[in-house]
mmCIF file of C-alpha atoms and ligand atoms in Angstrom:
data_model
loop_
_atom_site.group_PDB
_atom_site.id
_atom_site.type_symbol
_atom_site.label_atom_id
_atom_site.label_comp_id
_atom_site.label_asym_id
_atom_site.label_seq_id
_atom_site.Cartn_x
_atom_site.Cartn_y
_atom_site.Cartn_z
ATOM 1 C CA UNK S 1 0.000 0.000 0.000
ATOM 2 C CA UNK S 2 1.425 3.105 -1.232
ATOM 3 C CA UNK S 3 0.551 6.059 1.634
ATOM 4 C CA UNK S 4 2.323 9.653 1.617
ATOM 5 C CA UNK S 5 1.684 12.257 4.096
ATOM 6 C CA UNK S 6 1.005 15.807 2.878
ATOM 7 C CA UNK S 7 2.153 18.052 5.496
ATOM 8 C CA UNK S 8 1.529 21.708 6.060
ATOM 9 C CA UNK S 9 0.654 24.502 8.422
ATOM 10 C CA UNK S 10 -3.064 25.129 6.897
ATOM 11 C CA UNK S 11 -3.785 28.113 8.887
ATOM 12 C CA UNK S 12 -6.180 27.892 6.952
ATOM 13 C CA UNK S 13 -6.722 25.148 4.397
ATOM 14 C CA UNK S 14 -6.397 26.659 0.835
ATOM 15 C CA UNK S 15 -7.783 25.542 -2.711
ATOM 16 C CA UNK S 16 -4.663 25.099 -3.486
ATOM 17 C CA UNK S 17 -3.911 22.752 -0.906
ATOM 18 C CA UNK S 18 -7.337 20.766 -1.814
ATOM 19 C CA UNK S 19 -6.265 19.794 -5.255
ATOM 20 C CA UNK S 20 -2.965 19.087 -4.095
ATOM 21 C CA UNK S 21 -4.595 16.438 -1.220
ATOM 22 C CA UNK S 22 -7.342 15.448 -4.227
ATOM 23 C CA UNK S 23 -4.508 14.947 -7.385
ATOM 24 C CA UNK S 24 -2.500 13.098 -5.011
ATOM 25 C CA UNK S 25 -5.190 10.801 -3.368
ATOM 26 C CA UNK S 26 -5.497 10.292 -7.324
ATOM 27 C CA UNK S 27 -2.549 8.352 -7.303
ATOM 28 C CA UNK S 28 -1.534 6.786 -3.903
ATOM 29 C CA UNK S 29 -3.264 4.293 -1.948
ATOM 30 C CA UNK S 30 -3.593 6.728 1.114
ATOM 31 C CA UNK S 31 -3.017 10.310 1.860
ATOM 32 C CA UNK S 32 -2.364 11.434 5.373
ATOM 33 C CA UNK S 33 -2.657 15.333 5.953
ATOM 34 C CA UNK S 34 -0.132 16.485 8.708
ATOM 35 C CA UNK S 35 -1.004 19.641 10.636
ATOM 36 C CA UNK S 36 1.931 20.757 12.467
ATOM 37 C CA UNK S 37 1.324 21.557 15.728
ATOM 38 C CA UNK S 38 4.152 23.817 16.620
ATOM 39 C CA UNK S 39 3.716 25.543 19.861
ATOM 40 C CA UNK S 40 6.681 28.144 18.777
ATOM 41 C CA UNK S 41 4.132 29.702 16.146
ATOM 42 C CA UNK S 42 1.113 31.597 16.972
ATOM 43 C CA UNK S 43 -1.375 30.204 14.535
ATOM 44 C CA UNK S 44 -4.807 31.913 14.080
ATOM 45 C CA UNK S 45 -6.396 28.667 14.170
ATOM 46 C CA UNK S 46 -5.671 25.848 17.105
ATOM 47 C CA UNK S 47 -4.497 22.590 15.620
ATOM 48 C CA UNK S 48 -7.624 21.220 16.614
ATOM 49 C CA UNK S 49 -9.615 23.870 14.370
ATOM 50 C CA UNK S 50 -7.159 23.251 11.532
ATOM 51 C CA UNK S 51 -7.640 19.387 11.621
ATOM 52 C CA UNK S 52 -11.400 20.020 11.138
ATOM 53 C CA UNK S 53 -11.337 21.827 8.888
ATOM 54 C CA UNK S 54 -9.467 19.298 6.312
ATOM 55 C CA UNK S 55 -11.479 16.588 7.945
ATOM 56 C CA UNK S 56 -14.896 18.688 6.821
ATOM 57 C CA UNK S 57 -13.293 19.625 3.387
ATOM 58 C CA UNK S 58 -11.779 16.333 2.704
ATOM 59 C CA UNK S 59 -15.280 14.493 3.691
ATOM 60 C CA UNK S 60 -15.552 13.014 0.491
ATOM 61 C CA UNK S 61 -12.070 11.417 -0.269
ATOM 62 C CA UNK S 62 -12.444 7.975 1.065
ATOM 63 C CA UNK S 63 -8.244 7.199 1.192
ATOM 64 C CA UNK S 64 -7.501 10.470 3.115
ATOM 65 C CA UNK S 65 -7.139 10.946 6.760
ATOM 66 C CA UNK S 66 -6.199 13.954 8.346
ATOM 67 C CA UNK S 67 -3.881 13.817 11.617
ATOM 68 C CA UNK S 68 -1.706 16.651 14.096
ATOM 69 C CA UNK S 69 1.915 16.324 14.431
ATOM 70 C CA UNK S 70 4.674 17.957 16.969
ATOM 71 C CA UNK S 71 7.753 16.616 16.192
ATOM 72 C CA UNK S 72 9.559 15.875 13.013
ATOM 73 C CA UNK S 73 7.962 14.943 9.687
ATOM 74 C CA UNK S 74 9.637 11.876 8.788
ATOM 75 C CA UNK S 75 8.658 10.324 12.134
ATOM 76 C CA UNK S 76 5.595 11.369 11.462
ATOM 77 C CA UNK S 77 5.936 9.857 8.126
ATOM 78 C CA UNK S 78 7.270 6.779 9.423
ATOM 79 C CA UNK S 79 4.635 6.374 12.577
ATOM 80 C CA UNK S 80 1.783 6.590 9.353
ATOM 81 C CA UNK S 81 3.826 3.868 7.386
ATOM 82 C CA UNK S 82 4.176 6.579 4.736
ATOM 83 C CA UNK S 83 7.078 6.576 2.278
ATOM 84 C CA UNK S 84 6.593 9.486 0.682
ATOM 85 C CA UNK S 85 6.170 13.228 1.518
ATOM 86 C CA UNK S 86 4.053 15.131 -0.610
ATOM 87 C CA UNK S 87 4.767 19.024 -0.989
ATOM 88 C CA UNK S 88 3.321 21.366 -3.561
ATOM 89 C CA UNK S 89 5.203 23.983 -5.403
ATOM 90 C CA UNK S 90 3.493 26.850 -6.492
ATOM 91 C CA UNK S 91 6.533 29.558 -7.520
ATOM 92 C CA UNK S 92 10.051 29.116 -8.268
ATOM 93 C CA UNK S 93 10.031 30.910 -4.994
ATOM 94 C CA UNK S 94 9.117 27.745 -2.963
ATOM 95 C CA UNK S 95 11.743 25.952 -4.389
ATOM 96 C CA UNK S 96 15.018 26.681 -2.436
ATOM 97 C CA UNK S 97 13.203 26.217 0.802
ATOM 98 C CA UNK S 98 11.637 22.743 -0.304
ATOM 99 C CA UNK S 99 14.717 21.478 -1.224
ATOM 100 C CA UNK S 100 16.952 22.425 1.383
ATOM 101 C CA UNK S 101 13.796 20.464 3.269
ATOM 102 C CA UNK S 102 13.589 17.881 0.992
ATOM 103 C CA UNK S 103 17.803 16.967 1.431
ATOM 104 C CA UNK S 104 17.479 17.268 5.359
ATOM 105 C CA UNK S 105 14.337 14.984 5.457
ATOM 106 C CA UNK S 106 16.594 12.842 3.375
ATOM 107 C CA UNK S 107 19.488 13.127 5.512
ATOM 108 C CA UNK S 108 17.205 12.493 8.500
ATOM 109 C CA UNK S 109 15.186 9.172 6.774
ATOM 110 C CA UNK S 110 16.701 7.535 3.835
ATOM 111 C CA UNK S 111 13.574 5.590 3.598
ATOM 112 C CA UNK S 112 11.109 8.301 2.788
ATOM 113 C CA UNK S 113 11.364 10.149 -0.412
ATOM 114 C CA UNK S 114 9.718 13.678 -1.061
ATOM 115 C CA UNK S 115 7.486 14.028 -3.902
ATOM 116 C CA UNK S 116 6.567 17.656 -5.445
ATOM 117 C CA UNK S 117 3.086 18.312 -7.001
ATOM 118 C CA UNK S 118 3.101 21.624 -9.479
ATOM 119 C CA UNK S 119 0.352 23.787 -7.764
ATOM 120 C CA UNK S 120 -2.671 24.148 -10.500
ATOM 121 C CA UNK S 121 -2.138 27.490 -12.104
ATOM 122 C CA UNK S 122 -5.204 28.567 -11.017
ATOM 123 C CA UNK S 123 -3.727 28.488 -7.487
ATOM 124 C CA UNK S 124 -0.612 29.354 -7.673
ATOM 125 C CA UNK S 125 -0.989 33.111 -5.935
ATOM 126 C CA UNK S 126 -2.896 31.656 -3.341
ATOM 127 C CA UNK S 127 -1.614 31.279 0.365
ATOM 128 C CA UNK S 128 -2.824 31.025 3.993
ATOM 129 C CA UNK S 129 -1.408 34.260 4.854
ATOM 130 C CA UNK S 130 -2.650 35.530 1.840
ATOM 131 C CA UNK S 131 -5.992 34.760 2.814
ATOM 132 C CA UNK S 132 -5.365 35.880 6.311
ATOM 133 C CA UNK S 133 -4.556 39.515 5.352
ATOM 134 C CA UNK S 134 -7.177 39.362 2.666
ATOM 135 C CA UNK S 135 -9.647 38.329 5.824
ATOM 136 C CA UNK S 136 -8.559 41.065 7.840
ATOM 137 C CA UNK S 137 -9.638 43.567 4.924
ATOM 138 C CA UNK S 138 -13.469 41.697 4.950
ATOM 139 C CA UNK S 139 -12.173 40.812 1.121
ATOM 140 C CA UNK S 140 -14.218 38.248 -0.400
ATOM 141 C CA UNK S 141 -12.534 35.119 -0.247
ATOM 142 C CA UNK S 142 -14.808 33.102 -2.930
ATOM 143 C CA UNK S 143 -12.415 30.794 -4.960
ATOM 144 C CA UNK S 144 -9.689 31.495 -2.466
ATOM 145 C CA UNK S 145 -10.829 28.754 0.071
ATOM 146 C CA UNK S 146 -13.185 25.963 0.036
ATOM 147 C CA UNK S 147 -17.015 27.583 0.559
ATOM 148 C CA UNK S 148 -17.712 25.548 3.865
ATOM 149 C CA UNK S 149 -15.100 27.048 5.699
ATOM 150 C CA UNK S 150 -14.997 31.029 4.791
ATOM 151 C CA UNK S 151 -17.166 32.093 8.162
ATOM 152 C CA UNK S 152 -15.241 30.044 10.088
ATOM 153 C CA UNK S 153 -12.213 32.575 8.663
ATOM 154 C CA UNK S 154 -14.373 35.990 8.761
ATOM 155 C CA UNK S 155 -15.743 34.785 12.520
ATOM 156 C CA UNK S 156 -12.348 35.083 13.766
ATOM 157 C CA UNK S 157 -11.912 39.102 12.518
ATOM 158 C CA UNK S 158 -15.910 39.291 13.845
ATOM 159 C CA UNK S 159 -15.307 37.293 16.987
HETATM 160 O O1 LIG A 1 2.629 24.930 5.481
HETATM 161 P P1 LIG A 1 4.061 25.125 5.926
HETATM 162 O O2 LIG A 1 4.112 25.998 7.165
HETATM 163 O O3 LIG A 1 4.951 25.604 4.829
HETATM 164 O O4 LIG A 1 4.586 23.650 6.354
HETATM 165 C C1 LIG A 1 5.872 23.479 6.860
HETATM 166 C C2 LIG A 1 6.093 22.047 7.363
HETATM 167 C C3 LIG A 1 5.033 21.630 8.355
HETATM 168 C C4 LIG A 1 6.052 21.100 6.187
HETATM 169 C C5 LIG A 1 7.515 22.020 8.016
HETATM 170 O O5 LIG A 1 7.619 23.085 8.919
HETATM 171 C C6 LIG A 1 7.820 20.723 8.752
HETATM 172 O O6 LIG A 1 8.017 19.699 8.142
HETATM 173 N N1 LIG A 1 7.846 20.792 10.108
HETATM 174 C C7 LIG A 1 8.087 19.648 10.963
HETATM 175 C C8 LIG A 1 9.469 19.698 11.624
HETATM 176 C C9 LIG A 1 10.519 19.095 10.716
HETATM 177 O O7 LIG A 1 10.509 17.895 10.458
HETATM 178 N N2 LIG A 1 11.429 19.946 10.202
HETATM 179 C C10 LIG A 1 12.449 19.524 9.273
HETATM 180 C C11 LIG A 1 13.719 19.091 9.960
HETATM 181 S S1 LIG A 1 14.366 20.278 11.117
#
């Protein structure tokens, strides 16, 4: 069974990390969604909100689960039996970044390998703190982020 784990802050969950999770529960056998859980960042969403959110966007992709993590990927990885490490890249900006990651997560687990996904042009401007600052302006956020979770966004400018 081929699973990979698609890991990412997704404060909040983006379009453009849907089609990633949906192209590449196209082709493995499972996808695992990691939300990092890192108590050094001050996320506007709890880890807790985050994972539900995937879980409700995700709701109809049978071979993808969505779990926290704390530590380091590849164990992560490793604890979900995963091989591979899924990342998107949207701009030749992401890519020195992902592969300094990509050659330490290597260094780290020689069994895992990490597999990049071109971001769907359509989505390739799009980011959480895009969103965020887009939120914070009451912009509209149609097309931006899935539909089921844009109050759940604007609530937490509102309160
Ligand atoms: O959505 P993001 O914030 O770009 O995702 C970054 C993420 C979660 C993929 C990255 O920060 C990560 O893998 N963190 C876990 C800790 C880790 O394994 N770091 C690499 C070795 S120090």
């Amino acid at each position: 069974m081929k699973v990979a784990v698609y890991p990412g802050s997704f404060d909040p969950v983006t379009n453009g990390h849907l089609d990633i999770i949906e192209r590449a529960a196209g082709v493995c056998d499972k996808v695992v969604v990691g939300v990092l859980n890192n108590t050094s960042k001050t996320p506007m969403f709890s880890a807790e909100e985050r994972v539900d959110m995937l879980k409700g966007v995700t709701r109809g992709l049978k071979n993808v689960e969505v779990d926290s993590f704390s530590g380091l990927l590849v164990d992560f990885a490793e604890s979900h039996g995963a091989k591979v490490i899924i990342k998107g890249l949207r701009t030749v900006a992401d890519f020195e970044y992902e592969f300094q990651m990509a050659l330490l997560n290597k260094t780290l687990n020689q069994n895992i390998e990490t597999m990049f996904m071109m971001t769907n042009s359509k989505y390739s401007y799009i980011s959480s703190s895009m969103v965020k600052e887009l939120a914070g302006f009451n912009g509209d956020l149609t097309g931006l982020v899935p539909a089921q979770i844009i109050n759940k966004i604007k609530q937490k400018y509102t309160g």
